[in-house]
Short mmCIF file of C-alpha atoms in Angstrom, two decimals:
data_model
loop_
_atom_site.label_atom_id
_atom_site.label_comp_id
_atom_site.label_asym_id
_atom_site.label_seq_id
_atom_site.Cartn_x
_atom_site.Cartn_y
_atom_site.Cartn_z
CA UNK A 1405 41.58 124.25 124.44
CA UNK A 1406 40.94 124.55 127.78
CA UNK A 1407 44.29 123.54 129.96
CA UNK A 1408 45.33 124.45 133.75
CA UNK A 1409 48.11 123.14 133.62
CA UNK A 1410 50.85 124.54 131.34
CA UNK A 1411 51.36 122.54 128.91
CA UNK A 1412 54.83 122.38 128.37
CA UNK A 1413 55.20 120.55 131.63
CA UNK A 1414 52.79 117.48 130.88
CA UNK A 1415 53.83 114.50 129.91
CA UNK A 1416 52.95 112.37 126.31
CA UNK A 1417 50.12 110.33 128.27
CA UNK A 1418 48.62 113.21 129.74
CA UNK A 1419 48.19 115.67 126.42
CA UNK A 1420 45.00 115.44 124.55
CA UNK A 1421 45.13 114.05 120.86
CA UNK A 1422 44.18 118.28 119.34
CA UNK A 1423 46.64 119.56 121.53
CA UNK A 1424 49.46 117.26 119.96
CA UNK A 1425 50.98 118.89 117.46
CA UNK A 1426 51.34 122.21 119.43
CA UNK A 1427 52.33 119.96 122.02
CA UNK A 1428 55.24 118.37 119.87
CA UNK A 1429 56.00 122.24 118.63
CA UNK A 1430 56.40 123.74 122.13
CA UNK A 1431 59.81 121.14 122.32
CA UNK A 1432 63.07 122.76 122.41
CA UNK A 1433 64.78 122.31 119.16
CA UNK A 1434 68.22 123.97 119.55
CA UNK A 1435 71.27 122.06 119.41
CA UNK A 1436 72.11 122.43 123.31
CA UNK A 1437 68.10 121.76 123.79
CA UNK A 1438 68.59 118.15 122.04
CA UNK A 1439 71.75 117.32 123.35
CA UNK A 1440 70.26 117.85 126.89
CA UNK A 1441 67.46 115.74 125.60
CA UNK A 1442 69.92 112.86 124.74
CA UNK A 1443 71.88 113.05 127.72
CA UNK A 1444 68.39 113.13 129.96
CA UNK A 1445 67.38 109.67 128.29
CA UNK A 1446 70.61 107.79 128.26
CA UNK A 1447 70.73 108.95 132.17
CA UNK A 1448 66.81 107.45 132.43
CA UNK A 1449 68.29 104.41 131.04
CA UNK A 1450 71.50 104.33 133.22
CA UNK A 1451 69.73 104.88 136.62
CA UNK A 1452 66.82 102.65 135.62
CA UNK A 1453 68.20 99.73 134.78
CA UNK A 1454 71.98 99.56 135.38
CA UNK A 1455 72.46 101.44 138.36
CA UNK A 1456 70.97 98.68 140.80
CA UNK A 1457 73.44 96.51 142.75
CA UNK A 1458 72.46 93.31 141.00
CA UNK A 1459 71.96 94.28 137.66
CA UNK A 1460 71.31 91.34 135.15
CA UNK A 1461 72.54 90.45 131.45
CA UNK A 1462 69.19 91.63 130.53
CA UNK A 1463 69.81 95.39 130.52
CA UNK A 1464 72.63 94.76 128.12
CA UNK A 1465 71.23 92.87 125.61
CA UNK A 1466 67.87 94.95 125.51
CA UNK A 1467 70.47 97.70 124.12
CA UNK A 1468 72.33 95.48 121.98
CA UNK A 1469 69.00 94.27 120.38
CA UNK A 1470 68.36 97.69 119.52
CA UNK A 1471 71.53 98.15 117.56
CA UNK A 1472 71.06 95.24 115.93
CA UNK A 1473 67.28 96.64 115.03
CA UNK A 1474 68.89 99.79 114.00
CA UNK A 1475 71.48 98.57 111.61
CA UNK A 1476 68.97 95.88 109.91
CA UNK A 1477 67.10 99.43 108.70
CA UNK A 1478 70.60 100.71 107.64
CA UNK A 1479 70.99 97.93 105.25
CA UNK A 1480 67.81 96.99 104.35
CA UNK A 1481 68.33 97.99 101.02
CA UNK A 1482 70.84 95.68 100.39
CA UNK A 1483 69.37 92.63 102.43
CA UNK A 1484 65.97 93.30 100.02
CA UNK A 1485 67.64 91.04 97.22
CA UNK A 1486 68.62 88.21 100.16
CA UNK A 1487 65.22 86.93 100.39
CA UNK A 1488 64.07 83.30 99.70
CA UNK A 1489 62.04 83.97 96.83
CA UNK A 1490 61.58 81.99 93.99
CA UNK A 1491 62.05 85.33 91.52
CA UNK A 1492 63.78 88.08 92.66
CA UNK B 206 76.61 86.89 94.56
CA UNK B 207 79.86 89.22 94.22
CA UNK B 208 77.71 92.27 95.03
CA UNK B 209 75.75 90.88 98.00
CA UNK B 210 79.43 89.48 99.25
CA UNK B 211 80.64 93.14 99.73
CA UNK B 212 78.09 95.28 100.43
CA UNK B 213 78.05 94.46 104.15
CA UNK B 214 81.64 96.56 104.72
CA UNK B 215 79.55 99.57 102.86
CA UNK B 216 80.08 102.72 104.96
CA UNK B 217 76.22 103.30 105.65
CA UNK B 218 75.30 106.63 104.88
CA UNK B 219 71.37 108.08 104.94
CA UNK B 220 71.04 111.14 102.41
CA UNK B 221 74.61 111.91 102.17
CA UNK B 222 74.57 111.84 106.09
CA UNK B 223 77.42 109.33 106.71
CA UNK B 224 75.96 107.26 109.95
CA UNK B 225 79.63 105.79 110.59
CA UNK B 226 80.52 108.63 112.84
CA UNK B 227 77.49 107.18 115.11
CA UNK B 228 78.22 103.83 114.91
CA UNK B 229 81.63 104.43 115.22
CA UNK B 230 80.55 106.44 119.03
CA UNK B 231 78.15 103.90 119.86
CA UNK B 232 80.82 101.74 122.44
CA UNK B 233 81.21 105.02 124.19
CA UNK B 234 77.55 104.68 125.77
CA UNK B 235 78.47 101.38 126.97
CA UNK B 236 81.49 102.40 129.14
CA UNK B 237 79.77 104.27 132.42
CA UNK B 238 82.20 106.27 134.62
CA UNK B 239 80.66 106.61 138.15
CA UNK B 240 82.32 108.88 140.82
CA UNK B 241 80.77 106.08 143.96
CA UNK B 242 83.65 103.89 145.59
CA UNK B 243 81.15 100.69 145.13
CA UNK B 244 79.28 100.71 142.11
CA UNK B 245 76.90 98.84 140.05
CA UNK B 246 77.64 95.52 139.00
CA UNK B 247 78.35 96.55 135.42
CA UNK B 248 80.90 99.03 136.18
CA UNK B 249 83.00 97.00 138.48
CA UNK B 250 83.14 94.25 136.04
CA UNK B 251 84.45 97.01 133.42
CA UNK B 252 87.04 98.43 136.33
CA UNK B 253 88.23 95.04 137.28
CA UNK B 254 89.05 94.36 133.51
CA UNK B 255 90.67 97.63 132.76
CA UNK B 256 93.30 97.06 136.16
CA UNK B 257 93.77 94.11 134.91
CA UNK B 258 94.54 95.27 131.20
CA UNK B 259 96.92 98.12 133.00
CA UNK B 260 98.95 96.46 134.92
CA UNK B 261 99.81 93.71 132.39
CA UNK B 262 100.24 96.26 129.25
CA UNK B 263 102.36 98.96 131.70
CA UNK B 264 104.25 96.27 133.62
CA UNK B 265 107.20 96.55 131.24
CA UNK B 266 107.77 100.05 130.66
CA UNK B 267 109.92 102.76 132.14
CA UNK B 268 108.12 105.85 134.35
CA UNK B 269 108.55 107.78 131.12
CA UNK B 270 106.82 105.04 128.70
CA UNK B 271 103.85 104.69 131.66
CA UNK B 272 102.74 108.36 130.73
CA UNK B 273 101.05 106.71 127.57
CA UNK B 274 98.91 104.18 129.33
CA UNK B 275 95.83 106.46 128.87
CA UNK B 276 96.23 106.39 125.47
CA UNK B 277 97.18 102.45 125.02
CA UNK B 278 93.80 101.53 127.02
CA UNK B 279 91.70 103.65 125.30
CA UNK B 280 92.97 102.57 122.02
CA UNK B 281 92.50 98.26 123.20
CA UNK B 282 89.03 98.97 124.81
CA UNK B 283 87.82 100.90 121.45
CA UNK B 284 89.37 98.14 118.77
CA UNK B 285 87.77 95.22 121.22
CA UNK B 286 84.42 96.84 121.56
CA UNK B 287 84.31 97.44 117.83
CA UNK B 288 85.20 94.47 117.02
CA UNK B 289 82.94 92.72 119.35
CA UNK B 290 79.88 94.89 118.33
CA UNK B 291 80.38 94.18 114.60
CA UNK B 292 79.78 90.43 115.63
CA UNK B 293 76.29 91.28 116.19
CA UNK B 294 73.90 90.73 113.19
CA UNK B 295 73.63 93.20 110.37
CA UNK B 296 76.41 95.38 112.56
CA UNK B 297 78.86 97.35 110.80
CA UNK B 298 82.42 97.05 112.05
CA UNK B 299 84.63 99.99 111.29
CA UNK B 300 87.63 98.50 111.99
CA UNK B 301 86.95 96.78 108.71
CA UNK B 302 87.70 99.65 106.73
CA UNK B 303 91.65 100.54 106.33
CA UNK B 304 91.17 104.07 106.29
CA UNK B 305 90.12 104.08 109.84
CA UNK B 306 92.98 101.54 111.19
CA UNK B 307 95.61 103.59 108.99
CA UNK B 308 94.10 106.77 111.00
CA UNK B 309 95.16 105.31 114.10
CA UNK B 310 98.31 103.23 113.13
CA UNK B 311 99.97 106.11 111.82
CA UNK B 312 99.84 108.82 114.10
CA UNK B 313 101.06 106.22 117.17
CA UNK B 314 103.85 104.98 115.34
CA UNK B 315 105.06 108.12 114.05
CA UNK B 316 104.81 109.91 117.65
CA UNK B 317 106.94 106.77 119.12
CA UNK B 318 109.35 107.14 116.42
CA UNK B 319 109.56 111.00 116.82
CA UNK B 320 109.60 110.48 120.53
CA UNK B 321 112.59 108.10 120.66
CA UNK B 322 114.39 110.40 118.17
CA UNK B 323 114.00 113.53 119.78
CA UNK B 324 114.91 112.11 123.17
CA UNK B 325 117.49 109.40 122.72
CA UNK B 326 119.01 110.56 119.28
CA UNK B 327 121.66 107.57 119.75
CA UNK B 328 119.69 104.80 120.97
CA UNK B 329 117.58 104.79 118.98
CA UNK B 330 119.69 105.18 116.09
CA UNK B 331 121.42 102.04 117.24
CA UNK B 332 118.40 100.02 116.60
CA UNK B 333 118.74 99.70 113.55
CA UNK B 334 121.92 97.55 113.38
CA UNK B 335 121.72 94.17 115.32
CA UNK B 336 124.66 93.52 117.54
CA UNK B 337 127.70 91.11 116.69
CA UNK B 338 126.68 91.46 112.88
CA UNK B 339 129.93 90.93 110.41
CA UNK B 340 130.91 94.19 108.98
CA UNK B 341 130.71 93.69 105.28
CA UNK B 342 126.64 92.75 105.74
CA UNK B 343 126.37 96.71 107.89
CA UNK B 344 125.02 98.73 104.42
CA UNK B 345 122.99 96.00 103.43
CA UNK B 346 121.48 95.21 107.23
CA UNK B 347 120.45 98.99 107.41
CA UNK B 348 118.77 99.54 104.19
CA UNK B 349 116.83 95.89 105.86
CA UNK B 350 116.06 97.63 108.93
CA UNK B 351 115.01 100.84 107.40
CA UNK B 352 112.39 99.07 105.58
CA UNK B 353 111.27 97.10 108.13
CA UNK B 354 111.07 100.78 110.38
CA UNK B 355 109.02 102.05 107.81
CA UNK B 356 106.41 98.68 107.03
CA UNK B 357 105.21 99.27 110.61
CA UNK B 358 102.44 101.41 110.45
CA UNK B 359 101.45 99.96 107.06
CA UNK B 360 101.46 95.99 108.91
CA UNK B 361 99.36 97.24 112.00
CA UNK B 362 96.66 98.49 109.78
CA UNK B 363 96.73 95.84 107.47
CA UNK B 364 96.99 93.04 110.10
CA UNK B 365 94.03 94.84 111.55
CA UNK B 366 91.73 95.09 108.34
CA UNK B 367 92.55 91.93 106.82
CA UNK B 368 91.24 89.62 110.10
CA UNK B 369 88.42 91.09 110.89
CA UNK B 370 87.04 91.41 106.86
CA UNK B 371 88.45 88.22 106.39
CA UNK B 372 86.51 86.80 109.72
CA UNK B 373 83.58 88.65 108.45
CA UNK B 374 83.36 87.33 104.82
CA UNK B 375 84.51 83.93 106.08
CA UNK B 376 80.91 84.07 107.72
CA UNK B 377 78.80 85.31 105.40
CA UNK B 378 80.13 82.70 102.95
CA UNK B 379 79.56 79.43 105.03
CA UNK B 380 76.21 80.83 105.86
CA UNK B 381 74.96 81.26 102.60
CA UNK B 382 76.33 77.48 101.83
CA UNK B 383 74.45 76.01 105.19
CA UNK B 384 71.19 77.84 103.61
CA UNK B 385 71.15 76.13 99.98
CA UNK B 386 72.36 73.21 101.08
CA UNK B 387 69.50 72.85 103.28
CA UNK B 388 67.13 71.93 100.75
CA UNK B 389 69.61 69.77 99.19
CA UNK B 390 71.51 67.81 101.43
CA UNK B 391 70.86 67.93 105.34
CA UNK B 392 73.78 66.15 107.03
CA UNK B 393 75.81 68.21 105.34
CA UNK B 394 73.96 71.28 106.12
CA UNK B 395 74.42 70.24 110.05
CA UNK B 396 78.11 70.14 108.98
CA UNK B 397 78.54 73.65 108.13
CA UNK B 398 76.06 74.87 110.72
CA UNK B 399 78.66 73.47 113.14
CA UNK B 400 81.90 74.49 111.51
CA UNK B 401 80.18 78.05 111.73
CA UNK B 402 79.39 77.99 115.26
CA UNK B 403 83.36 76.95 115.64
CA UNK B 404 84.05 80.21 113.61
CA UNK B 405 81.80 82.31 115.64
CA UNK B 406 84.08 81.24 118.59
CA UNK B 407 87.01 81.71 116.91
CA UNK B 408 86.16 85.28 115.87
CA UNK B 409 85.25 86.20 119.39
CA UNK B 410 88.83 85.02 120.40
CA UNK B 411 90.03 87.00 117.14
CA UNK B 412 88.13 90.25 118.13
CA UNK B 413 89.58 90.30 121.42
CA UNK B 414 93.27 88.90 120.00
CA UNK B 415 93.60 91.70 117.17
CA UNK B 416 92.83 94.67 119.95
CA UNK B 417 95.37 93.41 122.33
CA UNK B 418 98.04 92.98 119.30
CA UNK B 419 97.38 96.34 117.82
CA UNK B 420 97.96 97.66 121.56
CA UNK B 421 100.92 95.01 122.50
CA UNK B 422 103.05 96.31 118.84
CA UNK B 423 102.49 99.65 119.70
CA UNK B 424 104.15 99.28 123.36
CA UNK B 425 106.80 97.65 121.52
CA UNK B 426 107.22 100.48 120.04
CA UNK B 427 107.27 102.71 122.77
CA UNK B 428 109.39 100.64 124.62
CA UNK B 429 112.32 100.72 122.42
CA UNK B 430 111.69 104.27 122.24
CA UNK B 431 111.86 105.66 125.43
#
């Protein structure tokens, strides 16, 4: 592997597909490393789409579609027996 | 059909992890603090409602009472935004369950009871007999009022619970009869479909209507207690 840059530093679009999983490895997976990670993304979100004067309904509902994507997988076990089929 | 009825107001847990304390944080992300003087549309739509909110909740009480109005707008904006979010689909509301409504009925009704006790032993005392009643109906009238001291807590949780399941379940049912009777009869499928979109209205209004009563009886409260 021959890198110049360091690789911690490079983005996902930039690492090559061997160098992945060492990639993914070199993340830091303490508990203040993730919170930092959490509280980097929601402030991506924030300053990218909400923080502009004239911020639409749009930004809202692309989070609110999420939640709604992420509690369909909470109960998808119970929603497997609600489908239209003619034997369950 | 009684098991797929219920199993919406499950507490969703993944591998013993129980999820509810996430969902239960998720309206937090939605409420953005900013330090600017002008901010982003967003957050001056949230400031204008919460002076708004303030000033018509704190209005009535006394400097004393005003030193809870951090608490009573915390506690309206998280029982709206619950209740609002668990009108999304699939969404799980955790206002639905008592234990959670108990957890928070409790605590504020006991601290305005202790409160008013504590500070104005008398007055507070003296609620509990009505004025100008005839003395023969005093022993009974207090045992009354005693009980009706002590239902509190228990009636703010279950008023709480009870509309917003009963909302819920009120839903789920119609829409499961607009879906057979699709196939069966369509007029009357356009029926329901309509009565449901009345009830979807009606449980926004009752989303926003239970958090502002929840908040209103526990001012009450306060009010008469300090």
């Amino acid at each position: 592997m021959v890198s110049v840059i360091p690789m911690k530093d490079k983005k996902l679009l930039e690492v090559k597909l061997g160098e992945l999983p060492s990639w993914i490895l070199m993340w830091d997976f303490s508990p203040s490393g993730i919170t930092r990670t959490f509280q980097r993304g929601y402030y991506q979100y924030c300053n990218k789409y909400i923080n502009m004067r004239k911020g639409s309904i749009s930004r809202i509902t692309m989070v609110l579609g999420c939640y709604m994507l992420f509690s369909y997988c909470l109960s998808y076990k119970e929603l497997k027996h609600e489908w239209l089929h003619k034997y369950h | 059909m009684n098991q797929n009825l219920f199993t919406s107001f499950n507490v969703p847990v993944i591998l013993g992890i129980p999820l509810v304390v996430l969902i239960i944080l998720f309206p937090i992300t939605l409420i953005m603090p900013s330090n600017k003087l002008i901010n982003n549309r967003l957050s001056s739509l949230q400031q204008w409602l919460v002076q708004l909110t303030l000033k018509q909740m704190m209005m009535v009480h006394t400097n004393k009472g005003r030193t809870w109005s951090l608490m009573l707008l915390a506690l309206i904006s998280f029982i709206a935004l619950n209740n609002l979010l668990g009108l999304t689909p699939y969404a799980f509301t955790p206002t639905t369950q008592l234990s959670m409504n108990l957890g928070m009925a409790i605590p504020l009704w006991a601290a305005t009871v202790f409160m008013g006790l504590r500070f104005k032993t008398k007055a507070s005392l003296a609620h509990f007999l009505p004025q100008g009643t005839p003395v023969p109906l005093i022993p009974m009238l207090i045992i009354i009022e005693t009980i009706s001291l002590f239902i509190q807590p228990m009636a703010l949780a279950v008023r709480l619970t009870a509309n917003i399941t009963a909302g819920h379940l009120l839903m789920h049912l119609l829409g499961d009869t607009a879906l057979t009777l699709m196939s069966i009869y369509m007029s009357s499928s356009t029926i329901t479909i309509i009565i449901i979109i009345l009830l979807i209205t009606l449980e926004l209004g009752v989303a926003l209507i239970q958090a502002y009563v929840f908040t209103l009886l526990v001012s009450l409260y306060l009010h008469d207690n300090s």
